[in-house]
Coordinates of C-alpha atoms in Angstrom, one line a residue:
X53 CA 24.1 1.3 -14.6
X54 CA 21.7 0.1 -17.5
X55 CA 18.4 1.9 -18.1
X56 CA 15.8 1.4 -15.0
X57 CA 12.0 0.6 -15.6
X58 CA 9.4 2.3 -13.9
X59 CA 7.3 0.5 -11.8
X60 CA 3.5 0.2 -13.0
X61 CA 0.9 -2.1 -11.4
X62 CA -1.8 -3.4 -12.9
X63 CA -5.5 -4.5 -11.0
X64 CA -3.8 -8.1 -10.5
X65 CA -0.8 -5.6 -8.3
X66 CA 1.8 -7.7 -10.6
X67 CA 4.5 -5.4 -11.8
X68 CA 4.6 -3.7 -15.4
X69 CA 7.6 -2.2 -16.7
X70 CA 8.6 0.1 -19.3
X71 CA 12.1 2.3 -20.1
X72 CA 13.2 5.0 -18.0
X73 CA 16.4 6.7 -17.2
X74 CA 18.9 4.8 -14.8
X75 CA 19.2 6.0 -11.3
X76 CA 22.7 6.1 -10.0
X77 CA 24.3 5.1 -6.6
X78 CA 23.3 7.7 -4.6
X79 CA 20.2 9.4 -4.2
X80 CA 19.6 13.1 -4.6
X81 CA 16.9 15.0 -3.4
X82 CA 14.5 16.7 -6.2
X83 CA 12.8 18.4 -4.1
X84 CA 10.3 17.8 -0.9
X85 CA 6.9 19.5 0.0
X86 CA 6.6 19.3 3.7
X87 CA 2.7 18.4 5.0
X88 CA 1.4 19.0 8.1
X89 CA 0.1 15.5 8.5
X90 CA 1.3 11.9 7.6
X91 CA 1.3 10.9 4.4
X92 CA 0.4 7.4 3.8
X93 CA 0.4 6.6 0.4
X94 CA 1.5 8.4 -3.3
X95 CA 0.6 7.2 -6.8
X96 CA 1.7 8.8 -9.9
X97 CA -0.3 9.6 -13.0
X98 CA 0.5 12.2 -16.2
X99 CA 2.7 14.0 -14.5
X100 CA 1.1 14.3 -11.4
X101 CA 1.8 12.9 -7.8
X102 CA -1.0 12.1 -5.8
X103 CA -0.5 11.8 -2.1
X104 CA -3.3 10.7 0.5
X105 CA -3.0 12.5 3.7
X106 CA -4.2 11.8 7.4
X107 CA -6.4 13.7 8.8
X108 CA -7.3 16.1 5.6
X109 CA -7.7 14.1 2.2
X110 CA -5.5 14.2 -0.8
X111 CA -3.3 16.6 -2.5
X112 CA -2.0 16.8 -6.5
X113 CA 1.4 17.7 -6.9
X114 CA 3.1 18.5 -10.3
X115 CA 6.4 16.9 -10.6
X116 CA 8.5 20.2 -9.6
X117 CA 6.2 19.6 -6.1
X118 CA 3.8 22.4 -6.7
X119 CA 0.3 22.0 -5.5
X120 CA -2.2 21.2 -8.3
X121 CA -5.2 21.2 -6.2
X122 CA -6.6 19.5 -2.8
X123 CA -9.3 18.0 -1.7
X124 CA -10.8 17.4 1.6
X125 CA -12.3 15.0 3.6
X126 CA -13.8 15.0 7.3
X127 CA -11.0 12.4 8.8
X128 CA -8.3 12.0 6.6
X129 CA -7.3 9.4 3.7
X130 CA -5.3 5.9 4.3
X131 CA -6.1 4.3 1.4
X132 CA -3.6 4.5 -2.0
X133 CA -5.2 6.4 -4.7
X134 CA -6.0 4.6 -7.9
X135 CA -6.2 6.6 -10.7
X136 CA -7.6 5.6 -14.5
X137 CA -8.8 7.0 -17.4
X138 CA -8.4 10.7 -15.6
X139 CA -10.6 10.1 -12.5
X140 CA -8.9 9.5 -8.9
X141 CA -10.5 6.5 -7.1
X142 CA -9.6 6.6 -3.5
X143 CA -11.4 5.2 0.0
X144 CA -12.0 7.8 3.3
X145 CA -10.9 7.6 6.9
X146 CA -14.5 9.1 6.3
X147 CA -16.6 6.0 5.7
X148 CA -16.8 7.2 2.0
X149 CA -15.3 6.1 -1.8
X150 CA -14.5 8.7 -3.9
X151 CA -14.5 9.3 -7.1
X152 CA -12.4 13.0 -8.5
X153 CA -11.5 14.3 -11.3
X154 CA -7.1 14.1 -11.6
X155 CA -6.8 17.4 -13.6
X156 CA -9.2 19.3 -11.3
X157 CA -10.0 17.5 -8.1
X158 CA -13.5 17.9 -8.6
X159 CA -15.8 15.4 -6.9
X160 CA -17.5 13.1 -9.1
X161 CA -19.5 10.9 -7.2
X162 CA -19.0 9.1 -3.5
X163 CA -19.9 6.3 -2.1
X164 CA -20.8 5.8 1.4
X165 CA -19.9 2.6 3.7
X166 CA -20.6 2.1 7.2
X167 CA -17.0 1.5 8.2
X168 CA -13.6 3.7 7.0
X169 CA -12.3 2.6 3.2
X170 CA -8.8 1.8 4.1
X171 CA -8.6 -0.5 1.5
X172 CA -6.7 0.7 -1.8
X173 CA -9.9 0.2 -5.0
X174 CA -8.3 -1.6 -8.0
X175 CA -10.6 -0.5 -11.0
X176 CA -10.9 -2.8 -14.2
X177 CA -13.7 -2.9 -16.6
X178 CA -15.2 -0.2 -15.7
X179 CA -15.9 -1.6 -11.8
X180 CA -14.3 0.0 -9.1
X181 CA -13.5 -3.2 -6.5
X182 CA -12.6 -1.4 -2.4
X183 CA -12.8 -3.0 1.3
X184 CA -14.3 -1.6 3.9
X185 CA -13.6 -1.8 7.8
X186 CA -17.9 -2.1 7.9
X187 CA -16.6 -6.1 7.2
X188 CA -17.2 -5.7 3.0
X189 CA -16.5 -5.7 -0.3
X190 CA -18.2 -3.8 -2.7
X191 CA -18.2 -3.7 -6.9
X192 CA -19.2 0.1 -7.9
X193 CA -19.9 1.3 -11.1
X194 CA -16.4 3.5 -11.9
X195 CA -18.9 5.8 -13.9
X196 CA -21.7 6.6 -11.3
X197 CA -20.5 4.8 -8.1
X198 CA -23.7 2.9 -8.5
X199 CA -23.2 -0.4 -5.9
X200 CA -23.2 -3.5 -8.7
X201 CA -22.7 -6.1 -5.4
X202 CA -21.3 -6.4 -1.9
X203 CA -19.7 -9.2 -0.4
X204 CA -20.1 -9.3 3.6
X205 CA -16.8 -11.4 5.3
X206 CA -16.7 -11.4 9.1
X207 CA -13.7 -8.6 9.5
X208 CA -12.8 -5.9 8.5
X209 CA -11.3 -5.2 5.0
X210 CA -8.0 -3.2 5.4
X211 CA -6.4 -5.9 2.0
X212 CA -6.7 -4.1 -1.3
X213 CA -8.1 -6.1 -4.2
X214 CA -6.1 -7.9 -6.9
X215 CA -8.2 -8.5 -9.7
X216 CA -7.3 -11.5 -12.3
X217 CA -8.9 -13.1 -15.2
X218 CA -13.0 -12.4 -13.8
X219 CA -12.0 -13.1 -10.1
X220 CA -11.2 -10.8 -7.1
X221 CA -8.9 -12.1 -4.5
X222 CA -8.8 -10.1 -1.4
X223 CA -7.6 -10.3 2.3
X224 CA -10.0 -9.6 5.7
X225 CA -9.1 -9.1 9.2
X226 CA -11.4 -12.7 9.6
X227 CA -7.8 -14.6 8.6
X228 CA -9.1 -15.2 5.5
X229 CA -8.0 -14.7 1.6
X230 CA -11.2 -14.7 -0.7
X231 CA -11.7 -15.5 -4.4
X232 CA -14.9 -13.6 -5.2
X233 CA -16.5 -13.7 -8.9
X234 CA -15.7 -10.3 -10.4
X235 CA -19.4 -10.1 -12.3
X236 CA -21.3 -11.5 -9.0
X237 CA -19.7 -11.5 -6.5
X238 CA -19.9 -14.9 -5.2
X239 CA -17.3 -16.8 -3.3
X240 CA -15.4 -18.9 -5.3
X241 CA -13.1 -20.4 -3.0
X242 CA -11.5 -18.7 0.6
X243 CA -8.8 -19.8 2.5
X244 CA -8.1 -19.4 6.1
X245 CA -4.4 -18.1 7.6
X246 CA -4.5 -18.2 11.7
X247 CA -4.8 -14.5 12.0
X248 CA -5.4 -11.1 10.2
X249 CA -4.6 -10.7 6.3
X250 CA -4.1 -6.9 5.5
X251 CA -1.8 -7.1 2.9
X252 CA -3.0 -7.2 -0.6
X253 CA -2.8 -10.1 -3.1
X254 CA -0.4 -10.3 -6.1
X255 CA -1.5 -12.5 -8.5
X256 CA 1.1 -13.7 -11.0
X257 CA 0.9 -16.8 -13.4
X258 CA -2.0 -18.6 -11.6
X259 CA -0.4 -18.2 -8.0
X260 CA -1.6 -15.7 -5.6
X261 CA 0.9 -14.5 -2.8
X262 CA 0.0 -12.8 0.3
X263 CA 1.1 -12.5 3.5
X264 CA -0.5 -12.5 6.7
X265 CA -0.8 -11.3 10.3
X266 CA 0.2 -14.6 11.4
X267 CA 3.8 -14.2 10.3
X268 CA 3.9 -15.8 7.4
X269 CA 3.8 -15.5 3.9
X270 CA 1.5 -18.1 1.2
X271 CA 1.4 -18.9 -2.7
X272 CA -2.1 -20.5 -3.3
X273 CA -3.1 -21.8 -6.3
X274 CA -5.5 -19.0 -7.8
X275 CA -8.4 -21.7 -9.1
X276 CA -8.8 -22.6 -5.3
X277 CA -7.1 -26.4 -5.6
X278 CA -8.8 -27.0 -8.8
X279 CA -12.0 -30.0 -8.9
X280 CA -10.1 -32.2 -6.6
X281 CA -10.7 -29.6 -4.0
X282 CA -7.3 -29.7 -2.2
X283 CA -6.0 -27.3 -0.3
X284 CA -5.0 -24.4 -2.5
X285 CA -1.7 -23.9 -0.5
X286 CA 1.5 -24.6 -2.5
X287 CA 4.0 -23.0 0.1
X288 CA 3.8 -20.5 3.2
X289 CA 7.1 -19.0 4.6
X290 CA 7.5 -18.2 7.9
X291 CA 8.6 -14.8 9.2
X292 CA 9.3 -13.5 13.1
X293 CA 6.5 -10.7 12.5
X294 CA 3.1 -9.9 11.3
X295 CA 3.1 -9.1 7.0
X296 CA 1.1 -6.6 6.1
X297 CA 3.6 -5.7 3.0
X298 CA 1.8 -6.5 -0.3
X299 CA 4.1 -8.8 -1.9
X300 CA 6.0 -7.9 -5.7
X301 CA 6.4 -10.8 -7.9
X302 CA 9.6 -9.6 -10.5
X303 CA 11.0 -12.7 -12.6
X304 CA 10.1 -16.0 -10.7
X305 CA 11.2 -14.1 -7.1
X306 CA 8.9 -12.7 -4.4
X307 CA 9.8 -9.3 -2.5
X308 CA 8.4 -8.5 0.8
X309 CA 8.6 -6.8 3.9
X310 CA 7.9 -8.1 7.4
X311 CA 7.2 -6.9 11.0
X312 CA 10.3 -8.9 11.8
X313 CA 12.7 -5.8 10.4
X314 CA 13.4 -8.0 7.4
X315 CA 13.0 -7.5 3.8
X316 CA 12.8 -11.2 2.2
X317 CA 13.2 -12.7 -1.9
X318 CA 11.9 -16.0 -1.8
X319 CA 11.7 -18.3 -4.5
X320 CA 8.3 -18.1 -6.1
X321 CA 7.9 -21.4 -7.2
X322 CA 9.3 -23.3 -3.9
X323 CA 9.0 -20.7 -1.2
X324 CA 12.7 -21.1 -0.4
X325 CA 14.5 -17.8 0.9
X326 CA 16.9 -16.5 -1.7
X327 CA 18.4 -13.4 0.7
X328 CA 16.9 -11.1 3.6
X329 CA 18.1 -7.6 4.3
X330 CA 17.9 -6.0 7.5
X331 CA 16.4 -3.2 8.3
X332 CA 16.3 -1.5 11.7
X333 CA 12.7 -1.6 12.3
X334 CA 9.4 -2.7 10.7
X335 CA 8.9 -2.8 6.9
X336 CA 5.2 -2.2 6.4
X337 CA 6.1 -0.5 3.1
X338 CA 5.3 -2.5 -0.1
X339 CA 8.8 -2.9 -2.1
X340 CA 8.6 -1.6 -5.5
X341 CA 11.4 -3.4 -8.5
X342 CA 13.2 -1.6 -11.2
X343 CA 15.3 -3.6 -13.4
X344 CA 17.6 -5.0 -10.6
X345 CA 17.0 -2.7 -7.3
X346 CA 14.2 -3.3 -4.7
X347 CA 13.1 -0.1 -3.4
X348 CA 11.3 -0.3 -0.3
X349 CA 10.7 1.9 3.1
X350 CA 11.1 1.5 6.9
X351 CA 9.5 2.5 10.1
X352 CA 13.4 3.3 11.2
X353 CA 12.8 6.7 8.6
X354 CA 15.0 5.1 5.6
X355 CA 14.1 4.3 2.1
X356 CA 16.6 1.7 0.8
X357 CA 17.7 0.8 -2.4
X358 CA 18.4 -3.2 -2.1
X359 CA 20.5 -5.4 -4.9
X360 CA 17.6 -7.6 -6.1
X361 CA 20.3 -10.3 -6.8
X362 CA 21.8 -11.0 -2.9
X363 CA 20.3 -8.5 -1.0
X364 CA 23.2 -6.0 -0.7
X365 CA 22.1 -2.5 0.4
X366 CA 23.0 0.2 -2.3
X367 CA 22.2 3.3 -0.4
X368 CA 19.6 4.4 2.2
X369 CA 18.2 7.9 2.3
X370 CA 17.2 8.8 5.5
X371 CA 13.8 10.6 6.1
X372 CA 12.2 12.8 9.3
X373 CA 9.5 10.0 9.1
X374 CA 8.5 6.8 8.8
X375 CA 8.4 5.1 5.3
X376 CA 5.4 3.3 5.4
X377 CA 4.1 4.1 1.8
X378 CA 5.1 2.2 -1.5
X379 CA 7.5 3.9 -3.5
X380 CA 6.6 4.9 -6.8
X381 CA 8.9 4.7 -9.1
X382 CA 8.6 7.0 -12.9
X383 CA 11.2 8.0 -15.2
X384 CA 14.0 7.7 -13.0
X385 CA 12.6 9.4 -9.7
X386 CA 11.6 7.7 -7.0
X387 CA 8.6 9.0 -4.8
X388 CA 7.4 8.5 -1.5
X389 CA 5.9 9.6 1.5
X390 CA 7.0 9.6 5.0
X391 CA 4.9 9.6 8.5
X392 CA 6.4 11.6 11.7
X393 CA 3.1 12.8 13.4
X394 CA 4.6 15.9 14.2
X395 CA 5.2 18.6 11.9
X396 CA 7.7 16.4 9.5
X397 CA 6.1 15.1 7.1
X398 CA 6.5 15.0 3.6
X399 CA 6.5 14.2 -0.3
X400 CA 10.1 13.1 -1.4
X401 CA 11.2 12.9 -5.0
X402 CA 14.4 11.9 -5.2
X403 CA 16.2 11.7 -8.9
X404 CA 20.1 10.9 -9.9
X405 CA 20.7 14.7 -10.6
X406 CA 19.5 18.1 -9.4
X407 CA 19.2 19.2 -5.8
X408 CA 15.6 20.7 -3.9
X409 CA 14.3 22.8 -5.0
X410 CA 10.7 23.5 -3.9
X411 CA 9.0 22.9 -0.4
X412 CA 6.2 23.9 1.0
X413 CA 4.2 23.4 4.5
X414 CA 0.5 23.3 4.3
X415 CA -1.9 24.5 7.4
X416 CA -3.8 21.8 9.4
X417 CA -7.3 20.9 7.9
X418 CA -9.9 18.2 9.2
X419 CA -9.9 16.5 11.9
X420 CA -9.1 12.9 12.8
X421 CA -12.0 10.4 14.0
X422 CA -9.2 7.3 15.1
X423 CA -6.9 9.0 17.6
X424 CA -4.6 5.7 17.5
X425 CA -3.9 3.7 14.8
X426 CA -0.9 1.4 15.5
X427 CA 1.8 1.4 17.6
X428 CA 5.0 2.6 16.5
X429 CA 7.0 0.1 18.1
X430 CA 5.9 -3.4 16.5
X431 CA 2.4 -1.3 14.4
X432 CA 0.3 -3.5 17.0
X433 CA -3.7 -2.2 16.0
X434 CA -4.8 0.3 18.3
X435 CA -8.0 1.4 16.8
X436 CA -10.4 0.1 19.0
X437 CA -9.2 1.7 22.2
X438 CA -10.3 5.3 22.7
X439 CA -7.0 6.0 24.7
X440 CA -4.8 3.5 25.0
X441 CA -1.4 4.4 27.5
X442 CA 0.9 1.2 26.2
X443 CA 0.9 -0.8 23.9
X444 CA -1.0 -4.6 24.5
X445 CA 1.2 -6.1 22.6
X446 CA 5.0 -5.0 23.2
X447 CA 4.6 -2.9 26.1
X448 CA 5.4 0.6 24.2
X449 CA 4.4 3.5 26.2
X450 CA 1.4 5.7 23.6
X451 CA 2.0 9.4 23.6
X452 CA -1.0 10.9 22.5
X453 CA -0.4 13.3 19.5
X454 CA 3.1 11.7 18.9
X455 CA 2.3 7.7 18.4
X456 CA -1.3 8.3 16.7
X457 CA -2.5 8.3 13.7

């Protein structure tokens, strides 16, 4: 294979690439450090992985899987850390934002909302851009945490920013995509799907693509329609489940995942499907793309390694968990997280050579203030029943302890 290019996003969540060693057929596991609760999203930074855990907080791995440090929170972290200029920005299960230091884990600052900060922040110019399920966005000063504006939709905020040339574009459970004004915060322009939009924005090349709880997947035009106030809707694809996979724009060709088991490329100028790989159950995971392969994970416990030109399946590596986080991908090792809700849960780095060679479980810590999240047959939202026996949607019978979050 020819060198491989690690996958870097930017604030705008479109892809940046530079050199890295090529990663061969089959995977090979580096090593694992088992959790005792589900990890649900990793970022990597200087030589450290950063993993946000439910029901404790985060935790700094080195890249042989030791523990760095940890720090905890009150109920747990969903959102994926962002980290810049040596500070970790990440949002709380705990109704908080939080600023840390990445060598030490120290806190820096927090900032409270009224709801949790699912939302992943995107930081760019020194403003620290988050959702909140308390129905808004906020701008934060990335030095102090000092609130520089809020924007108030009528949902909740689960969509991470994508931040583009002075404007934020964001997703809210109210079925609408926003274009706020990056100094102000004022609505530019919104758009309205027919249901939920919890994935996050890419913005490539004047288009924004996002999908949506409504099955499908849209390219707008990023100035709204422009002065002749069209519709900023150039195409929408439609899928047989809900999208909450944050689209990856790679060389004119959009990668995402859908509730529908399905893994799509569609053509990013017309819409039209190039290939779609089946997987064996939901892809909530966001795919990441290295030079040729589309890495992305499964609620059926894979992590699969796709052909980016048809859609073949190279390998899949096969988890204890599900694969709901976005693989990172750095010099030639590809990390992830996986979800079991018992006591299988872990931090894989998997490389083309060595074998593991560290793992360690950590103790419970924290407790968890949303017994149910979604359900783990079609990720239906169960947060706002206290104790919920099926599902409302499909019918799934909830376990408590095994299905929740």
């Amino acid at each position: 294979m020819a060198d491989r290019t690690v996958r870097m996003y930017n604030p705008t969540h479109r892809l940046q690439r530079k050199q890295a060693p090529a990663l061969t057929d089959e995977p090979v596991v580096q090593w694992r450090n088992q959790l005792k609760n589900a990890v649900r999203e990793v970022a990597v930074w200087h030589q450290t992985v950063y993993a946000s855990i439910n029901k404790t907080g985060i935790v700094a791995l080195s890249l042989d899987g030791t523990e760095q440090w940890r720090f905890k929170t009150d109920a747990g972290m969903s959102s994926s850390p962002a980290v810049v200029d040596g500070t970790v920005y990440v949002g709380s299960d705990d109704n908080h934002v939080y600023a840390l230091d990445a060598t030490t884990g120290r806190q820096q600052w927090r900032f409270r909302t009224n709801g949790c900060a699912m939302s992943s922040p995107a930081v760019v110019d020194g403003t620290v851009y988050v959702g909140s399920r308390d129905y808004n966005v906020y701008a934060l000063d990335a030095a102090t945490g000092k609130q520089q504006w809020r924007f108030e939709t009528d949902g909740r905020v689960d969509s991470s920013p994508a931040v583009a040339d002075g404007t934020v574009y964001i997703g809210s459970d109210d079925h609408n995509v926003y274009a706020l004004d990056a100094t102000t915060g004022r609505q530019q322009w919104r758009f309205e799907t027919e249901f939920k939009v919890r994935s996050s924005p890419a913005v490539v090349d004047g288009m924004v693509y996002v999908g949506s709880d409504d099955n499908h997947v849209y390219a707008l035009d990023s100035d709204g329609g422009g002065l002749l106030s069209r519709s900023p809707q150039q195409w929408c694809f439609e899928t047989g489940g809900h999208v909450r996979s944050s689209p990856a724009v790679v060389d004119g060709t959009v990668y995402v995942g859908s509730d529908d088991n399905h893994v799509y490329a569609l053509d990013a100028t017309t819409g039209r499907q190039q290939w779609r790989f089946d997987a064996d159950l939901s892809v909530s995971s966001s795919p990441a793309v290295v030079d040729g392969t589309v890495y992305v994970g499964s609620n059926d416990n894979n992590l699969y390694a796709v052909d980016t030109t048809d859609g073949t399946e190279q390998w899949a590596f096969e988890t204890g968990g599900w694969v709901r986080s976005s693989p990172a991908v750095v010099d030639g090792t590809v990390y992830i997280g996986t979800t079991d809700y018992s006591d299988d849960n872990h931090v894989y780095a998997l490389e083309d050579t060595g074998t593991e060679v560290f793992r360690e479980k950590t103790e419970h810590v924290g407790t968890n203030t949303r017994a149910y999240q979604a359900c783990p047959n079609c990720e239906a939202d169960l947060s706002e029943y206290d104790n919920p026996q099926f599902c409302p949607k499909c019918g799934t019978k909830i376990t408590a302890g095994k299905n929740s979050e």
